[in-house]
């Protein structure tokens, strides 16, 4: 059973970089059918796709966040990561990592529990 | 940027049937949008229900079904149970430039 777990700071200062890691267990991040993604949800609001990555390094980003986002994969640690720079209070949200386990067009079938990141000084 | 629109809220009686819809600002939703549906209960991560219009995951209860209806993606719940009270989100693939776009969510109340 595939399991995902987010980790990282729960508090980030404005203008700094938000960094989160998702650790994958129960499967290999290098599996050819898997893509790996990030979704966020501001408190009391809806879901927003941030971006997705294939183990080879191919990335797909939400155009509204593309200029600030980097998603990367570390196959040696079975992890993938999210960096969002120049954060503001509007980036305060629960951040979820999730997988497309059977190809890019079957998104987010397995999810992490989510981690709340607050942007505040 | 494509806007994906869902009903903000719906109410259904236990045992009843309800259909939630998902529209695209660019026109009719087709199978090429790979419509997905997710259920989210308070304090929990979303749970995938339907992928590629009408395909169920192994854990999806039989009472949930997906379809295309009148140019929209649709999620129908038949024989609604109290535990189906939740927020439901659709997700559409809006092409390579825009990627995946979530709808704003429908709050389903079972009353």
mmCIF file of C-alpha atoms in Angstrom:
data_model
loop_
_atom_site.group_PDB
_atom_site.id
_atom_site.type_symbol
_atom_site.label_atom_id
_atom_site.label_comp_id
_atom_site.label_asym_id
_atom_site.label_seq_id
_atom_site.Cartn_x
_atom_site.Cartn_y
_atom_site.Cartn_z
ATOM 1 C CA UNK A 1 0.000 0.000 0.000
ATOM 2 C CA UNK A 2 1.488 3.273 -1.129
ATOM 3 C CA UNK A 3 1.938 5.828 1.661
ATOM 4 C CA UNK A 4 3.055 9.439 1.446
ATOM 5 C CA UNK A 5 4.188 11.724 4.271
ATOM 6 C CA UNK A 6 4.875 15.431 4.062
ATOM 7 C CA UNK A 7 7.515 17.085 6.219
ATOM 8 C CA UNK A 8 8.945 20.556 6.612
ATOM 9 C CA UNK A 9 8.668 23.795 8.572
ATOM 10 C CA UNK A 10 5.208 24.821 9.684
ATOM 11 C CA UNK A 11 6.098 28.513 9.749
ATOM 12 C CA UNK A 12 7.804 30.522 7.019
ATOM 13 C CA UNK A 13 8.518 34.251 6.979
ATOM 14 C CA UNK A 14 7.194 36.459 4.186
ATOM 15 C CA UNK A 15 9.538 36.750 1.186
ATOM 16 C CA UNK A 16 11.357 33.561 2.176
ATOM 17 C CA UNK A 17 11.230 30.107 0.578
ATOM 18 C CA UNK A 18 8.792 27.396 1.589
ATOM 19 C CA UNK A 19 10.399 23.948 1.415
ATOM 20 C CA UNK A 20 8.568 20.661 1.872
ATOM 21 C CA UNK A 21 9.510 17.038 1.327
ATOM 22 C CA UNK A 22 7.275 14.065 0.641
ATOM 23 C CA UNK A 23 8.584 10.649 1.637
ATOM 24 C CA UNK A 24 7.146 7.706 -0.249
ATOM 25 C CA UNK A 25 6.824 4.236 1.250
ATOM 26 C CA UNK A 26 5.267 1.060 -0.071
ATOM 27 C CA UNK A 27 6.477 1.763 -3.586
ATOM 28 C CA UNK A 28 9.373 3.104 -5.607
ATOM 29 C CA UNK A 29 9.453 6.723 -6.670
ATOM 30 C CA UNK A 30 11.207 5.485 -9.800
ATOM 31 C CA UNK A 31 8.279 3.346 -10.878
ATOM 32 C CA UNK A 32 7.624 4.058 -14.540
ATOM 33 C CA UNK A 33 3.877 4.492 -14.091
ATOM 34 C CA UNK A 34 4.026 6.992 -11.237
ATOM 35 C CA UNK A 35 3.929 10.746 -11.294
ATOM 36 C CA UNK A 36 4.188 12.740 -8.088
ATOM 37 C CA UNK A 37 2.384 15.952 -7.268
ATOM 38 C CA UNK A 38 1.638 18.740 -4.837
ATOM 39 C CA UNK A 39 -1.768 20.227 -4.045
ATOM 40 C CA UNK A 40 -2.540 22.961 -1.541
ATOM 41 C CA UNK A 41 -5.621 24.204 0.277
ATOM 42 C CA UNK A 42 -5.810 27.589 2.032
ATOM 43 C CA UNK A 43 -7.767 27.464 5.292
ATOM 44 C CA UNK A 44 -11.482 27.219 4.548
ATOM 45 C CA UNK A 45 -10.955 27.278 0.794
ATOM 46 C CA UNK A 46 -10.700 24.879 -2.123
ATOM 47 C CA UNK A 47 -7.945 22.771 -3.618
ATOM 48 C CA UNK A 48 -5.252 24.081 -5.971
ATOM 49 C CA UNK A 49 -2.877 21.982 -8.048
ATOM 50 C CA UNK A 50 0.687 23.240 -7.663
ATOM 51 C CA UNK A 51 2.558 20.898 -9.950
ATOM 52 C CA UNK A 52 3.667 17.356 -10.716
ATOM 53 C CA UNK A 53 6.894 15.555 -11.573
ATOM 54 C CA UNK A 54 7.984 12.292 -13.185
ATOM 55 C CA UNK A 55 10.907 10.403 -11.690
ATOM 56 C CA UNK A 56 13.011 11.308 -14.728
ATOM 57 C CA UNK A 57 12.678 14.950 -13.721
ATOM 58 C CA UNK A 58 10.002 16.111 -16.176
ATOM 59 C CA UNK A 59 7.921 18.748 -14.457
ATOM 60 C CA UNK A 60 4.452 20.215 -14.955
ATOM 61 C CA UNK A 61 3.487 23.388 -13.112
ATOM 62 C CA UNK A 62 0.382 25.457 -12.481
ATOM 63 C CA UNK A 63 1.010 28.523 -14.679
ATOM 64 C CA UNK A 64 -0.143 30.845 -11.904
ATOM 65 C CA UNK A 65 2.659 29.566 -9.641
ATOM 66 C CA UNK A 66 5.246 28.518 -12.212
ATOM 67 C CA UNK A 67 7.551 31.491 -11.691
ATOM 68 C CA UNK A 68 7.954 30.656 -7.984
ATOM 69 C CA UNK A 69 7.787 26.866 -7.859
ATOM 70 C CA UNK A 70 10.367 24.123 -8.158
ATOM 71 C CA UNK A 71 9.522 20.446 -7.743
ATOM 72 C CA UNK A 72 12.327 17.915 -7.668
ATOM 73 C CA UNK A 73 12.794 14.218 -7.019
ATOM 74 C CA UNK A 74 15.465 12.351 -5.065
ATOM 75 C CA UNK A 75 15.335 8.722 -6.139
ATOM 76 C CA UNK A 76 18.039 7.681 -3.651
ATOM 77 C CA UNK A 77 15.839 8.754 -0.753
ATOM 78 C CA UNK A 78 12.481 7.859 -2.355
ATOM 79 C CA UNK A 79 11.413 11.459 -1.846
ATOM 80 C CA UNK A 80 10.207 14.409 -3.847
ATOM 81 C CA UNK A 81 10.250 18.030 -2.804
ATOM 82 C CA UNK A 82 8.510 21.360 -3.247
ATOM 83 C CA UNK A 83 10.110 24.781 -3.098
ATOM 84 C CA UNK A 84 7.981 27.923 -3.329
ATOM 85 C CA UNK A 85 9.882 31.163 -3.166
ATOM 86 C CA UNK A 86 8.924 34.740 -2.303
ATOM 87 C CA UNK A 87 6.014 33.569 -0.174
ATOM 88 C CA UNK A 88 3.279 35.845 1.140
ATOM 89 C CA UNK A 89 0.368 35.331 3.505
ATOM 90 C CA UNK A 90 -1.635 34.112 0.504
ATOM 91 C CA UNK A 91 0.567 31.015 0.440
ATOM 92 C CA UNK A 92 -0.648 29.945 3.875
ATOM 93 C CA UNK A 93 -2.282 26.585 3.286
ATOM 94 C CA UNK A 94 -2.334 22.886 3.977
ATOM 95 C CA UNK A 95 0.086 21.359 1.495
ATOM 96 C CA UNK A 96 -0.575 17.823 0.306
ATOM 97 C CA UNK A 97 1.655 15.511 -1.647
ATOM 98 C CA UNK A 98 -0.116 12.984 -3.823
ATOM 99 C CA UNK A 99 0.563 10.532 -6.586
ATOM 100 C CA UNK A 100 -0.675 9.736 -10.066
ATOM 101 C CA UNK A 101 -0.128 6.007 -9.637
ATOM 102 C CA UNK A 102 -1.161 4.867 -13.101
ATOM 103 C CA UNK A 103 0.107 7.622 -15.331
ATOM 104 C CA UNK A 104 -0.293 11.373 -15.569
ATOM 105 C CA UNK A 105 -3.989 11.274 -16.460
ATOM 106 C CA UNK A 106 -4.978 9.395 -13.313
ATOM 107 C CA UNK A 107 -4.142 12.041 -10.764
ATOM 108 C CA UNK A 108 -4.016 12.054 -6.993
ATOM 109 C CA UNK A 109 -5.290 8.604 -6.156
ATOM 110 C CA UNK A 110 -3.062 8.425 -3.060
ATOM 111 C CA UNK A 111 -2.543 11.375 -0.737
ATOM 112 C CA UNK A 112 -0.405 12.328 2.230
ATOM 113 C CA UNK A 113 -2.148 13.584 5.342
ATOM 114 C CA UNK A 114 -1.173 17.171 4.581
ATOM 115 C CA UNK A 115 0.905 19.705 6.476
ATOM 116 C CA UNK A 116 -0.119 23.222 7.427
ATOM 117 C CA UNK A 117 2.338 25.921 6.441
ATOM 118 C CA UNK A 118 1.736 29.395 7.813
ATOM 119 C CA UNK A 119 3.436 32.428 6.302
ATOM 120 C CA UNK A 120 3.914 35.009 8.993
ATOM 121 C CA UNK A 121 6.639 37.154 10.493
ATOM 122 C CA UNK B 1 -6.950 30.581 -17.202
ATOM 123 C CA UNK B 2 -9.823 28.111 -17.289
ATOM 124 C CA UNK B 3 -12.333 28.407 -14.482
ATOM 125 C CA UNK B 4 -14.013 25.194 -13.335
ATOM 126 C CA UNK B 5 -17.416 25.726 -11.732
ATOM 127 C CA UNK B 6 -19.404 23.523 -9.369
ATOM 128 C CA UNK B 7 -22.593 24.087 -7.401
ATOM 129 C CA UNK B 8 -21.562 25.710 -4.097
ATOM 130 C CA UNK B 9 -23.941 23.582 -2.090
ATOM 131 C CA UNK B 10 -26.571 20.880 -2.422
ATOM 132 C CA UNK B 11 -28.860 19.142 0.034
ATOM 133 C CA UNK B 12 -30.191 15.605 -0.279
ATOM 134 C CA UNK B 13 -32.262 13.324 1.927
ATOM 135 C CA UNK B 14 -30.887 9.999 3.103
ATOM 136 C CA UNK B 15 -31.622 7.325 0.524
ATOM 137 C CA UNK B 16 -32.104 9.900 -2.191
ATOM 138 C CA UNK B 17 -30.207 10.618 -5.377
ATOM 139 C CA UNK B 18 -28.223 13.733 -6.176
ATOM 140 C CA UNK B 19 -26.121 14.850 -9.130
ATOM 141 C CA UNK B 20 -23.206 17.238 -8.815
ATOM 142 C CA UNK B 21 -21.868 18.920 -11.931
ATOM 143 C CA UNK B 22 -18.578 20.390 -13.107
ATOM 144 C CA UNK B 23 -18.393 22.951 -15.893
ATOM 145 C CA UNK B 24 -15.519 24.526 -17.791
ATOM 146 C CA UNK B 25 -15.416 28.201 -18.720
ATOM 147 C CA UNK B 26 -13.945 27.284 -22.106
ATOM 148 C CA UNK B 27 -16.853 25.142 -23.249
ATOM 149 C CA UNK B 28 -18.222 21.636 -23.013
ATOM 150 C CA UNK B 29 -16.403 19.154 -20.823
ATOM 151 C CA UNK B 30 -15.453 16.023 -22.737
ATOM 152 C CA UNK B 31 -13.551 12.866 -21.904
ATOM 153 C CA UNK B 32 -10.402 14.673 -23.071
ATOM 154 C CA UNK B 33 -10.568 16.648 -19.845
ATOM 155 C CA UNK B 34 -10.118 13.378 -17.902
ATOM 156 C CA UNK B 35 -12.695 14.419 -15.272
ATOM 157 C CA UNK B 36 -11.898 13.333 -11.724
ATOM 158 C CA UNK B 37 -13.950 13.546 -8.556
ATOM 159 C CA UNK B 38 -12.744 13.743 -4.955
ATOM 160 C CA UNK B 39 -14.480 13.637 -1.597
ATOM 161 C CA UNK B 40 -13.143 15.578 1.375
ATOM 162 C CA UNK B 41 -14.411 15.453 4.924
ATOM 163 C CA UNK B 42 -13.407 18.040 7.546
ATOM 164 C CA UNK B 43 -9.851 17.655 8.761
ATOM 165 C CA UNK B 44 -9.060 14.928 6.248
ATOM 166 C CA UNK B 45 -7.120 14.712 3.032
ATOM 167 C CA UNK B 46 -9.219 14.415 -0.128
ATOM 168 C CA UNK B 47 -10.098 10.926 -1.290
ATOM 169 C CA UNK B 48 -10.244 10.024 -4.954
ATOM 170 C CA UNK B 49 -13.605 8.643 -6.122
ATOM 171 C CA UNK B 50 -13.782 8.765 -9.928
ATOM 172 C CA UNK B 51 -11.162 9.100 -12.676
ATOM 173 C CA UNK B 52 -11.376 9.572 -16.432
ATOM 174 C CA UNK B 53 -15.063 10.504 -16.379
ATOM 175 C CA UNK B 54 -16.634 7.306 -15.073
ATOM 176 C CA UNK B 55 -14.014 4.931 -13.683
ATOM 177 C CA UNK B 56 -14.147 3.979 -10.033
ATOM 178 C CA UNK B 57 -11.208 3.273 -7.790
ATOM 179 C CA UNK B 58 -11.193 -0.045 -5.979
ATOM 180 C CA UNK B 59 -12.368 1.687 -2.807
ATOM 181 C CA UNK B 60 -15.173 3.733 -4.367
ATOM 182 C CA UNK B 61 -18.629 2.684 -3.144
ATOM 183 C CA UNK B 62 -20.951 1.433 -5.873
ATOM 184 C CA UNK B 63 -23.454 4.221 -5.182
ATOM 185 C CA UNK B 64 -21.049 6.766 -6.725
ATOM 186 C CA UNK B 65 -20.976 7.089 -10.508
ATOM 187 C CA UNK B 66 -19.456 9.543 -12.967
ATOM 188 C CA UNK B 67 -20.663 10.672 -16.378
ATOM 189 C CA UNK B 68 -20.854 13.496 -18.892
ATOM 190 C CA UNK B 69 -24.157 15.346 -18.789
ATOM 191 C CA UNK B 70 -25.180 18.311 -20.899
ATOM 192 C CA UNK B 71 -21.624 19.462 -21.562
ATOM 193 C CA UNK B 72 -20.525 19.011 -17.965
ATOM 194 C CA UNK B 73 -18.885 16.296 -15.941
ATOM 195 C CA UNK B 74 -21.276 14.841 -13.394
ATOM 196 C CA UNK B 75 -21.058 12.842 -10.186
ATOM 197 C CA UNK B 76 -24.226 11.003 -9.165
ATOM 198 C CA UNK B 77 -24.808 9.560 -5.734
ATOM 199 C CA UNK B 78 -27.650 7.028 -5.587
ATOM 200 C CA UNK B 79 -28.985 5.873 -2.244
ATOM 201 C CA UNK B 80 -27.181 8.594 -0.320
ATOM 202 C CA UNK B 81 -25.875 7.667 3.108
ATOM 203 C CA UNK B 82 -25.314 10.046 6.041
ATOM 204 C CA UNK B 83 -21.567 9.468 5.730
ATOM 205 C CA UNK B 84 -21.649 10.964 2.236
ATOM 206 C CA UNK B 85 -21.977 14.430 3.754
ATOM 207 C CA UNK B 86 -18.759 16.085 2.613
ATOM 208 C CA UNK B 87 -17.186 18.531 0.189
ATOM 209 C CA UNK B 88 -16.812 17.215 -3.346
ATOM 210 C CA UNK B 89 -14.265 18.526 -5.823
ATOM 211 C CA UNK B 90 -13.957 17.917 -9.519
ATOM 212 C CA UNK B 91 -10.635 18.128 -11.322
ATOM 213 C CA UNK B 92 -10.168 18.675 -15.044
ATOM 214 C CA UNK B 93 -7.136 18.455 -17.294
ATOM 215 C CA UNK B 94 -7.158 21.744 -19.204
ATOM 216 C CA UNK B 95 -4.302 21.089 -21.577
ATOM 217 C CA UNK B 96 -0.539 21.263 -21.397
ATOM 218 C CA UNK B 97 -0.339 24.995 -20.725
ATOM 219 C CA UNK B 98 -2.770 25.003 -17.807
ATOM 220 C CA UNK B 99 -2.515 21.502 -16.480
ATOM 221 C CA UNK B 100 -4.938 20.368 -13.814
ATOM 222 C CA UNK B 101 -7.666 22.721 -12.552
ATOM 223 C CA UNK B 102 -9.879 22.011 -9.558
ATOM 224 C CA UNK B 103 -13.441 23.182 -9.268
ATOM 225 C CA UNK B 104 -14.417 25.284 -6.294
ATOM 226 C CA UNK B 105 -16.125 22.381 -4.565
ATOM 227 C CA UNK B 106 -19.699 21.424 -3.687
ATOM 228 C CA UNK B 107 -20.714 21.120 -0.066
ATOM 229 C CA UNK B 108 -23.162 18.228 0.108
ATOM 230 C CA UNK B 109 -25.482 18.145 3.085
ATOM 231 C CA UNK B 110 -27.438 14.989 3.913
ATOM 232 C CA UNK B 111 -30.549 16.036 5.766
#
